[in-house]
Short mmCIF file of C-alpha atoms and ligand atoms in Angstrom, two decimals:
data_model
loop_
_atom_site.label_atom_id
_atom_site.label_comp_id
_atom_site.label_asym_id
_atom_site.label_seq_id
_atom_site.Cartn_x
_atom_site.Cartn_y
_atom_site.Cartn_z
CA UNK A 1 -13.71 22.35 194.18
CA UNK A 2 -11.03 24.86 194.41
CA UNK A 3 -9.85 23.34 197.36
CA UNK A 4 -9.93 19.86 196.03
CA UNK A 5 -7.54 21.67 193.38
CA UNK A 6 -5.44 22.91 195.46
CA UNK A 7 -4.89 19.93 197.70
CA UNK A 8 -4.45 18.14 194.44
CA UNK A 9 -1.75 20.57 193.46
CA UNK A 10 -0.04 20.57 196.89
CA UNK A 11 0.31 16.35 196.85
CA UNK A 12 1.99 17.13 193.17
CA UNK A 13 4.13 19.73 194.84
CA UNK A 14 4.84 17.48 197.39
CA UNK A 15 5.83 14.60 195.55
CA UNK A 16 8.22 16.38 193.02
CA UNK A 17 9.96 17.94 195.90
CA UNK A 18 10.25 14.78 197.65
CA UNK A 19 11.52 12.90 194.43
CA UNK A 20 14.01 16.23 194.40
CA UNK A 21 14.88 15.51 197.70
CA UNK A 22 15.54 11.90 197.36
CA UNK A 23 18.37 12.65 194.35
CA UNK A 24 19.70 15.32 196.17
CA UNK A 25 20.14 13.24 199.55
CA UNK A 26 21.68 10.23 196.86
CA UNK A 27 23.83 12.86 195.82
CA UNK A 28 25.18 15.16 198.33
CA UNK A 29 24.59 12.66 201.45
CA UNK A 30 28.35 12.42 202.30
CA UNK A 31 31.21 14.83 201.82
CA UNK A 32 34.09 13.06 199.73
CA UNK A 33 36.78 13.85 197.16
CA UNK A 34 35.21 14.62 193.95
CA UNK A 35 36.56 12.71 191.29
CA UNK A 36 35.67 13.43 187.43
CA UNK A 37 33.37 10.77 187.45
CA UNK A 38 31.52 12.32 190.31
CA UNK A 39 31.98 16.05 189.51
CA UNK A 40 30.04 15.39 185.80
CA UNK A 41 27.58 13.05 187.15
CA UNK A 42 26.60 15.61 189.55
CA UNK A 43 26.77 18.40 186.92
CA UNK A 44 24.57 16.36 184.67
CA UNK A 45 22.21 15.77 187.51
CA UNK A 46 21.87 19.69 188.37
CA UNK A 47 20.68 19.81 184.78
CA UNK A 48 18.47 17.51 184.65
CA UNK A 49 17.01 19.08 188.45
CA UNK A 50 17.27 22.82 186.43
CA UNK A 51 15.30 21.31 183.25
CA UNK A 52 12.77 20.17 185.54
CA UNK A 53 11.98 23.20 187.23
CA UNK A 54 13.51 22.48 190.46
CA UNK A 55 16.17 24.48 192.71
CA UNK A 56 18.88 22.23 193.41
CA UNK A 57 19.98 24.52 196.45
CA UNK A 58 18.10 24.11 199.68
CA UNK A 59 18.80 21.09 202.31
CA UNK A 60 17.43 17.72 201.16
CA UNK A 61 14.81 17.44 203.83
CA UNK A 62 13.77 21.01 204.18
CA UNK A 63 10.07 19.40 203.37
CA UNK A 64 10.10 17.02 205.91
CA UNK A 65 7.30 18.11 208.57
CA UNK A 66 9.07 16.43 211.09
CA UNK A 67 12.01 18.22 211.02
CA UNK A 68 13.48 21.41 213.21
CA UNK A 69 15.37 23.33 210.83
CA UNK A 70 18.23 25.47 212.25
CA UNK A 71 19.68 28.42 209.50
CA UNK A 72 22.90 29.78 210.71
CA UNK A 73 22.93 33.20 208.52
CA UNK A 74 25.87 34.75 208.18
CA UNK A 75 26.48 38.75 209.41
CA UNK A 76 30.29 38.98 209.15
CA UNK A 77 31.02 38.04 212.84
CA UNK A 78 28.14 38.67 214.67
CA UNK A 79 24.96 36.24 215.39
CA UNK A 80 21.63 35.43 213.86
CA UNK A 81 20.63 32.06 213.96
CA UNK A 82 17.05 30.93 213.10
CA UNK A 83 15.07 28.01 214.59
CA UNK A 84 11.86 26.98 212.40
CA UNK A 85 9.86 24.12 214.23
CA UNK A 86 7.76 21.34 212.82
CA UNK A 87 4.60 23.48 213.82
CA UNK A 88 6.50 26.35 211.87
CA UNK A 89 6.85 28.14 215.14
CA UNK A 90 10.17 30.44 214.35
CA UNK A 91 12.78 31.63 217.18
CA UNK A 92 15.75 34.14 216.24
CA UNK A 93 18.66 33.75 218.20
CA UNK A 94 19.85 37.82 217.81
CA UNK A 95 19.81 39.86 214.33
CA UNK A 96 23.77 40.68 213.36
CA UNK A 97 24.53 44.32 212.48
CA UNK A 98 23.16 47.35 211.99
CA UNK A 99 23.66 49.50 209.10
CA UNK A 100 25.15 47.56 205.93
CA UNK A 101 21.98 48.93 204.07
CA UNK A 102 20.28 46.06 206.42
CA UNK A 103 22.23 43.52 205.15
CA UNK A 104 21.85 41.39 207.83
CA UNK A 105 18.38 41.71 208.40
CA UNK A 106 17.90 40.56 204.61
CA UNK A 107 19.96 37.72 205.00
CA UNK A 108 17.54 36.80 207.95
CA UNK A 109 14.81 37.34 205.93
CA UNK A 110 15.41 35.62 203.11
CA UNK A 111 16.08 32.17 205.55
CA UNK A 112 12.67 33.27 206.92
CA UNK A 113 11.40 32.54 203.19
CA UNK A 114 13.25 29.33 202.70
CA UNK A 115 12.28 27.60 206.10
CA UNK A 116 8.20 28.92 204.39
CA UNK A 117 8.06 31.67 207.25
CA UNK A 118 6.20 34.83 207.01
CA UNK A 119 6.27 36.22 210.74
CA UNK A 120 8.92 35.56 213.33
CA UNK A 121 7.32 34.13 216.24
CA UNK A 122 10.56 35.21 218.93
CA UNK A 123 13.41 36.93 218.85
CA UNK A 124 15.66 36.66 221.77
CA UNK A 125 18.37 38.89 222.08
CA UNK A 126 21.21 36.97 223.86
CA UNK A 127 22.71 40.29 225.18
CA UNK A 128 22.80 44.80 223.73
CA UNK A 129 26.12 44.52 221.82
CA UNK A 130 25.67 45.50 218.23
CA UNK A 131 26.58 42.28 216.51
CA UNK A 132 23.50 40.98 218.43
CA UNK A 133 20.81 43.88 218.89
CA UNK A 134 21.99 45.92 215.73
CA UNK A 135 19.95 44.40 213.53
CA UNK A 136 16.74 44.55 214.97
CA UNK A 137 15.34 47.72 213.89
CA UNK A 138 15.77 46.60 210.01
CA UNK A 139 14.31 43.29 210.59
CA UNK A 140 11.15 44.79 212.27
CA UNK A 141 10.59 46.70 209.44
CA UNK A 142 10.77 44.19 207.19
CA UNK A 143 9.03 40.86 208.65
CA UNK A 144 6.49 40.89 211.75
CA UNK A 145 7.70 40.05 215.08
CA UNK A 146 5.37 38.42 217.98
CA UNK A 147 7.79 38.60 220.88
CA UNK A 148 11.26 39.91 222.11
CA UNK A 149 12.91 38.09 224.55
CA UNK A 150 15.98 39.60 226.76
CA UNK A 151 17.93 39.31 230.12
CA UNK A 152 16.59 42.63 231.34
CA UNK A 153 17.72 46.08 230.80
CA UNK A 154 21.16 46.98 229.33
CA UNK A 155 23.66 47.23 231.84
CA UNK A 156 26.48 48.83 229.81
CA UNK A 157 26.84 52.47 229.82
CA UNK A 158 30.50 53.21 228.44
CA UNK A 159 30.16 51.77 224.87
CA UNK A 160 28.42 53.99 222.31
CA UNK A 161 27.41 51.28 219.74
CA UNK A 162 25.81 49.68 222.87
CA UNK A 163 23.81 52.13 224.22
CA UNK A 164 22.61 53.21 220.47
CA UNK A 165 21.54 49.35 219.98
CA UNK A 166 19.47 49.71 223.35
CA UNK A 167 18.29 52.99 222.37
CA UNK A 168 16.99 51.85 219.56
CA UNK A 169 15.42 48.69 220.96
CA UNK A 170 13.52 50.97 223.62
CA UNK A 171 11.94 53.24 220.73
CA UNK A 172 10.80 49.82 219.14
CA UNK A 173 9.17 48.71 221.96
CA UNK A 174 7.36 52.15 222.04
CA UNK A 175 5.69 51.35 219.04
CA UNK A 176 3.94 48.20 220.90
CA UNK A 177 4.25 46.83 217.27
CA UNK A 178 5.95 43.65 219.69
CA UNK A 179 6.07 41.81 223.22
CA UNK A 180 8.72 42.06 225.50
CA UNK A 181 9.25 39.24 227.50
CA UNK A 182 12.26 39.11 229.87
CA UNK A 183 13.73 35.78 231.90
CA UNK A 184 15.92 34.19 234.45
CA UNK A 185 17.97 31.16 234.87
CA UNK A 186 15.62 27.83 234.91
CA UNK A 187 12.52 29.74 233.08
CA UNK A 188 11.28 27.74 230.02
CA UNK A 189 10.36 29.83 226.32
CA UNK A 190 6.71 29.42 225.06
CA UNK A 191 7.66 27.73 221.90
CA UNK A 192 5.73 25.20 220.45
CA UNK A 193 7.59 21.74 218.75
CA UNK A 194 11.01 22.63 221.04
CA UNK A 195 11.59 22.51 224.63
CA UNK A 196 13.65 25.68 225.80
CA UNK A 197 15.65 25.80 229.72
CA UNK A 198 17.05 29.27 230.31
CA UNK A 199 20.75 28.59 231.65
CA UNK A 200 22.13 31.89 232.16
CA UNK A 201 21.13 35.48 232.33
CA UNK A 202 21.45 39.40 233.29
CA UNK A 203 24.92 37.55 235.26
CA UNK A 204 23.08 34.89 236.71
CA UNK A 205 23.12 31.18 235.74
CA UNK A 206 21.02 27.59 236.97
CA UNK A 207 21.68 26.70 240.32
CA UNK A 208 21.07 23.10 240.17
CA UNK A 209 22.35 20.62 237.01
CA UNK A 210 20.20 20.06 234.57
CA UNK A 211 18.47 16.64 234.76
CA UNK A 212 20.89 13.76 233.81
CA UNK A 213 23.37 15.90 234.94
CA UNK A 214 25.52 16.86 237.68
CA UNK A 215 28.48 14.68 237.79
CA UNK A 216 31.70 16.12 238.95
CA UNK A 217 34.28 17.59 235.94
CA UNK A 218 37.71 16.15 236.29
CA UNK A 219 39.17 19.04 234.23
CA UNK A 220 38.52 21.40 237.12
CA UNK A 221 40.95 20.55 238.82
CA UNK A 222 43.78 23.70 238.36
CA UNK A 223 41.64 25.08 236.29
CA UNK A 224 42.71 28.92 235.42
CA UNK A 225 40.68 31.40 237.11
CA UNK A 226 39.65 33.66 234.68
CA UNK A 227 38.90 37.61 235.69
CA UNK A 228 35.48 38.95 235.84
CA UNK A 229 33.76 40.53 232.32
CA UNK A 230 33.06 44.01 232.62
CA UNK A 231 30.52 44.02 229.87
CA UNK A 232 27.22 43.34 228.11
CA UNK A 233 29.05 39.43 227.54
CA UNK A 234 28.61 38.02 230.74
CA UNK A 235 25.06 39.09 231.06
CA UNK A 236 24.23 36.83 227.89
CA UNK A 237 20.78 35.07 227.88
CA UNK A 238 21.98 31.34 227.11
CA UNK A 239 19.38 28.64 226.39
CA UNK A 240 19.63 24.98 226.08
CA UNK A 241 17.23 23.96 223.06
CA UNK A 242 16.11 20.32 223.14
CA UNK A 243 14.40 18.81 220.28
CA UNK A 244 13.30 15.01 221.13
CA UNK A 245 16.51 13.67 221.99
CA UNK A 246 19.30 16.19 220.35
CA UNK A 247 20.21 18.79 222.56
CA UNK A 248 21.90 22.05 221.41
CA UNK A 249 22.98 25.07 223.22
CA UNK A 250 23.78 28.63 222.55
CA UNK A 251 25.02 30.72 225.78
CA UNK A 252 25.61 34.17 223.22
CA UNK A 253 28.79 35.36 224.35
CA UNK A 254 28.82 34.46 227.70
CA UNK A 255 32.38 34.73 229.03
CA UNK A 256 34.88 31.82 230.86
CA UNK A 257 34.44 32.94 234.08
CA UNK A 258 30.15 32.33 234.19
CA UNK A 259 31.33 28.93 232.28
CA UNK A 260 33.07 28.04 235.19
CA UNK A 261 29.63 28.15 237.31
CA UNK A 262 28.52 26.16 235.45
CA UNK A 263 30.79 23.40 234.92
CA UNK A 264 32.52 23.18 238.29
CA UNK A 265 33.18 21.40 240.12
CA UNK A 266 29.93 19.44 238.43
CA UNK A 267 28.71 19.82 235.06
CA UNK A 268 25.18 21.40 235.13
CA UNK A 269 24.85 21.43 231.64
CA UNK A 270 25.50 17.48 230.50
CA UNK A 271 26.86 16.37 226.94
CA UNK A 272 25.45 18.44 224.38
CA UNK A 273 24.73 17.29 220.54
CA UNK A 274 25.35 20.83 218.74
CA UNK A 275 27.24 23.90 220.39
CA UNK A 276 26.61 27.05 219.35
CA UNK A 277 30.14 28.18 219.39
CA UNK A 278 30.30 31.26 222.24
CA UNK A 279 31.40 34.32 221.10
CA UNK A 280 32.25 33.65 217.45
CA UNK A 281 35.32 31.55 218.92
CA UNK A 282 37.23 34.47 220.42
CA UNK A 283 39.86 33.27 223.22
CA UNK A 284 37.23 35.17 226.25
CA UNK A 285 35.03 32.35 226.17
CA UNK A 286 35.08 28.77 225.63
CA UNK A 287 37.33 27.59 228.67
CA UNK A 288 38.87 23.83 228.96
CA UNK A 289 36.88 22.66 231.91
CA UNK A 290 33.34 23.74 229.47
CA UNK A 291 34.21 22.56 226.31
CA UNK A 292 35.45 18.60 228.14
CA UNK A 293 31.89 19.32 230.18
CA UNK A 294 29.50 19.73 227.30
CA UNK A 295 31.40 17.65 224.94
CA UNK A 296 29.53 18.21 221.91
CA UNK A 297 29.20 15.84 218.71
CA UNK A 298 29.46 18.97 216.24
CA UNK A 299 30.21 22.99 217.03
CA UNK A 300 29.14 25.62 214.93
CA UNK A 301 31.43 28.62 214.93
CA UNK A 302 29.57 31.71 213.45
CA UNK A 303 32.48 33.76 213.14
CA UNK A 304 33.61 36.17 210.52
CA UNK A 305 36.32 36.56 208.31
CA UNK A 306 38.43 39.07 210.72
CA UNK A 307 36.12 38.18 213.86
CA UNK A 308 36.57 35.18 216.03
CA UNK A 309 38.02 31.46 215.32
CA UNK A 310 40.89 32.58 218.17
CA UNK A 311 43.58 29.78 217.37
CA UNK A 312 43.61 28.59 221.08
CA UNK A 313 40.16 28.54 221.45
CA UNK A 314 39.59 26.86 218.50
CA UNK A 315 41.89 24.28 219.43
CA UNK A 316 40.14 23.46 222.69
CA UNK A 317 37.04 23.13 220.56
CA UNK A 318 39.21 20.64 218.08
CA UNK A 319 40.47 18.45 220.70
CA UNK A 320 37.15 18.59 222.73
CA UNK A 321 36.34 14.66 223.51
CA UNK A 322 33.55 14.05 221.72
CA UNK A 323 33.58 16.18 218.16
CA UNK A 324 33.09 14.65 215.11
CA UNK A 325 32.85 18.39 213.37
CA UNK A 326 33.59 21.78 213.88
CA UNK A 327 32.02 23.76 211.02
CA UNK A 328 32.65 27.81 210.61
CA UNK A 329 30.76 30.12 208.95
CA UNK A 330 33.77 32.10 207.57
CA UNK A 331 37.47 31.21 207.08
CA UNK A 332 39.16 32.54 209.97
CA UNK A 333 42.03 34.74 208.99
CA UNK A 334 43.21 34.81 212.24
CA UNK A 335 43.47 30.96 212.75
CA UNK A 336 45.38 30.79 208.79
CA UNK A 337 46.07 27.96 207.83
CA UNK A 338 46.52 25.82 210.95
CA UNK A 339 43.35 26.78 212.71
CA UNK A 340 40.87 26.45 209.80
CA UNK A 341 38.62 23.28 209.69
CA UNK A 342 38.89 21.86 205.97
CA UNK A 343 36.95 23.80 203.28
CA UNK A 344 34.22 21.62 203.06
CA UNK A 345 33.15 23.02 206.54
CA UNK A 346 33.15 26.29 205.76
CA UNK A 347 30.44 28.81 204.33
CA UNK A 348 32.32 31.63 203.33
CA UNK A 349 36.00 31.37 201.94
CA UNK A 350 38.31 34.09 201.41
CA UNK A 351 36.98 36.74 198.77
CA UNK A 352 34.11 38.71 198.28
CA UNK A 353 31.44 38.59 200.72
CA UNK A 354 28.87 36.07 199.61
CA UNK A 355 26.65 35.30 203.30
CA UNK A 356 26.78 31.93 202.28
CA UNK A 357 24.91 29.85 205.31
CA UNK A 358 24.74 26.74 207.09
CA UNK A 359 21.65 24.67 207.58
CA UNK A 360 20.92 22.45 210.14
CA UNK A 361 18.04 19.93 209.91
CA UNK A 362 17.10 17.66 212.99
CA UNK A 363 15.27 14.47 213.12
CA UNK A 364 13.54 13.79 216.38
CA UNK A 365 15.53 10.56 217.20
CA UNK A 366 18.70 12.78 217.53
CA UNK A 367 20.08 12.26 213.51
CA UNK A 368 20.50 15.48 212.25
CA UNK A 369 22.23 16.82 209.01
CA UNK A 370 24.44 20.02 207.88
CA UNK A 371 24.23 21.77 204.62
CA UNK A 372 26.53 23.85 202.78
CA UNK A 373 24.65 26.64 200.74
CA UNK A 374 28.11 27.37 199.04
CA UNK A 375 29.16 23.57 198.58
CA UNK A 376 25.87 22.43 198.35
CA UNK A 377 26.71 19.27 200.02
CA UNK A 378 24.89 17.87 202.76
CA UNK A 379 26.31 15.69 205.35
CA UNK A 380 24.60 13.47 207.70
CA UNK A 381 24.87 12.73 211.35
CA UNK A 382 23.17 9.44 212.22
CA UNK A 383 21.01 9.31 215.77
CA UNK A 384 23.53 8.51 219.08
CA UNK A 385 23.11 4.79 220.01
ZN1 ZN B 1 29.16 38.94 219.70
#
């Protein structure tokens, strides 16, 4: 009985969120000027969506079982970025800061809740700096963790923050309150509903292209050669997610001169759907020869407001062959007003921090959408034909 009530109250739930989701989709589907006419027809509508009991903030499909929802949270320059599959299997790409009062690991959480998480199946930590490890020790203590994925031991002894964030990630493990699970170039992740390929890590990167891939990169040809990273960067564990037929990657902060292994003189890595942005957009990473190799259809930058969006890597990005978006997680002060994609693409404009995020949400047959949690406009990106 009570379960007949329940499953009674769930189809109710179901179907008011869908309806929700329906008006929402009519009216945030595409990005375009607001006019009056628009503006109060979407005011009334948010009242009518608040009278009703419903949240008008949240993607439009975010019910959708289908679905692999993507939240890019935003920690002021630094990464977390958190994959929720159709089975509701959960990977976090890296944690942001420490400190803040655990900011960061808040901001994670509260994604967690809105992607109707209450564990995080993985965390991978792409590499020991702080904007990527820092975190972790607030987020443990406020949502269970099943595994930790790395590249292997921290390699960088001369930078403080760096050696703290390891530090810290050693006396976690001590606890056994998590796995550790560490992996090389061409392993795959045990994560149900997405298919994960290991491209680079601990310095090392694939050996052979990727299937479909392989064919030789014109732009190689007097192509810089870019000095050898010193640091934590070039030891970044870099994945390539698929998810039916999108493909998105995310190599951390893995510098220019491990993207040249593995774009030249052939592309490994074949045209990729969404790009993680390397390295918040700073100038060390994100090379010519990579960005004309991978070509993606939309980048996400997760830079802050004084971190990242480097004008001439962004431009590289901007001109890459294939973009139809760039969107950034903070104005760029850096890039002004030159090297800033419009507002509409951004989370966070200039002003008082408000972590204001970005949500993907991908359809199996490569469509996918983007939504603004400050704009609270949605945009959609129809499947490749
Ligand atoms: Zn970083």
């Amino acid at each position: 009985m009570l379960d007949e009530k329940r499953s009674v109250e769930d189809d109710l739930d179901a179907s008011v969120q869908e309806a929700s989701s329906m008006l929402r989709t009519q009216l945030f589907m595409r990005i375009s000027r607001p006019t009056p006419f628009r503006l109060a027809f979407a005011f009334l509508s948010s009242l009518w969506l608040f009278s009703a009991g419903l949240s008008s903030v949240g993607a439009a499909s975010s019910n959708d079982s289908r679905t692999l929802q993507i939240f890019f949270v935003d920690v002021e320059g630094g990464q977390a970025t958190l994959f929720v599959t159709p089975e509701k299997q959960s990977l976090l790409i890296d944690t942001g800061w420490p400190g803040n009062d655990g900011r960061d690991a808040e901001r994670i959480v509260a994604a967690a809740k809105k992607a109707g998480i209450t564990k995080i199946d993985f965390v991978l930590i792409t590499h020991f700096h702080a904007d990527h490890v820092g975190g972790l020790p607030q987020l443990a203590a406020r949502i269970p963790i099943g595994t930790v994925i790395d590249h292997g031991d921290n390699r960088e002894s001369t930078d403080a923050p760096t050696v703290q964030g390891w530090q810290a990630y050693q006396d976690l493990l001590a606890t056994k309150k998590f796995k550790r699970l560490t992996v090389k170039p061409g392993d795959g992740l045990p994560i149900r509903g997405i298919q994960t390929t290991v491209i680079s890590s601990d310095g090392a990167v694939i050996e052979r292209p990727l299937p479909g891939a392989g064919q030789e990169n014109a732009s190689c040809k007097n192509a810089e050669t870019y000095p050898i990273d010193q640091t934590e960067n070039l030891r970044s564990l870099g994945t390539l997610i698929t998810f039916g037929k999108l493909r998105i990657l995310d190599l951390g902060d893995l510098t220019r001169d491990k993207e040249m292994q593995l774009v030249c003189p052939n592309n490994k890595l074949g045209a990729i759907d969404i790009y993680i942005v390397s390295h918040h957009g700073w100038g060390q990473s994100g090379s010519l020869p990579f960005l004309n190799a991978i070509a993606p259809r939309v980048a996400i930058m997760d830079n802050g407001a004084k971190k990242g969006g480097t004008p001439a890597a962004w431009d590289i990005i901007e001109k890459s062959p294939r973009l139809e978006d760039l969107w950034q997680l903070h104005f760029s002060e850096e890039g002004g007003a030159a090297h800033n994609v419009a507002s509409e693409f951004i989370a966070n404009l200039v002003g008082p921090d408000a972590g204001n995020y970005l949500q993907f949400t991908a359809w199996p047959d490569g469509s996918f959408s983007v939504f603004n949690s400050r704009t609270l406009n949605s945009k959609q990106y129809p499947r490749r034909k």
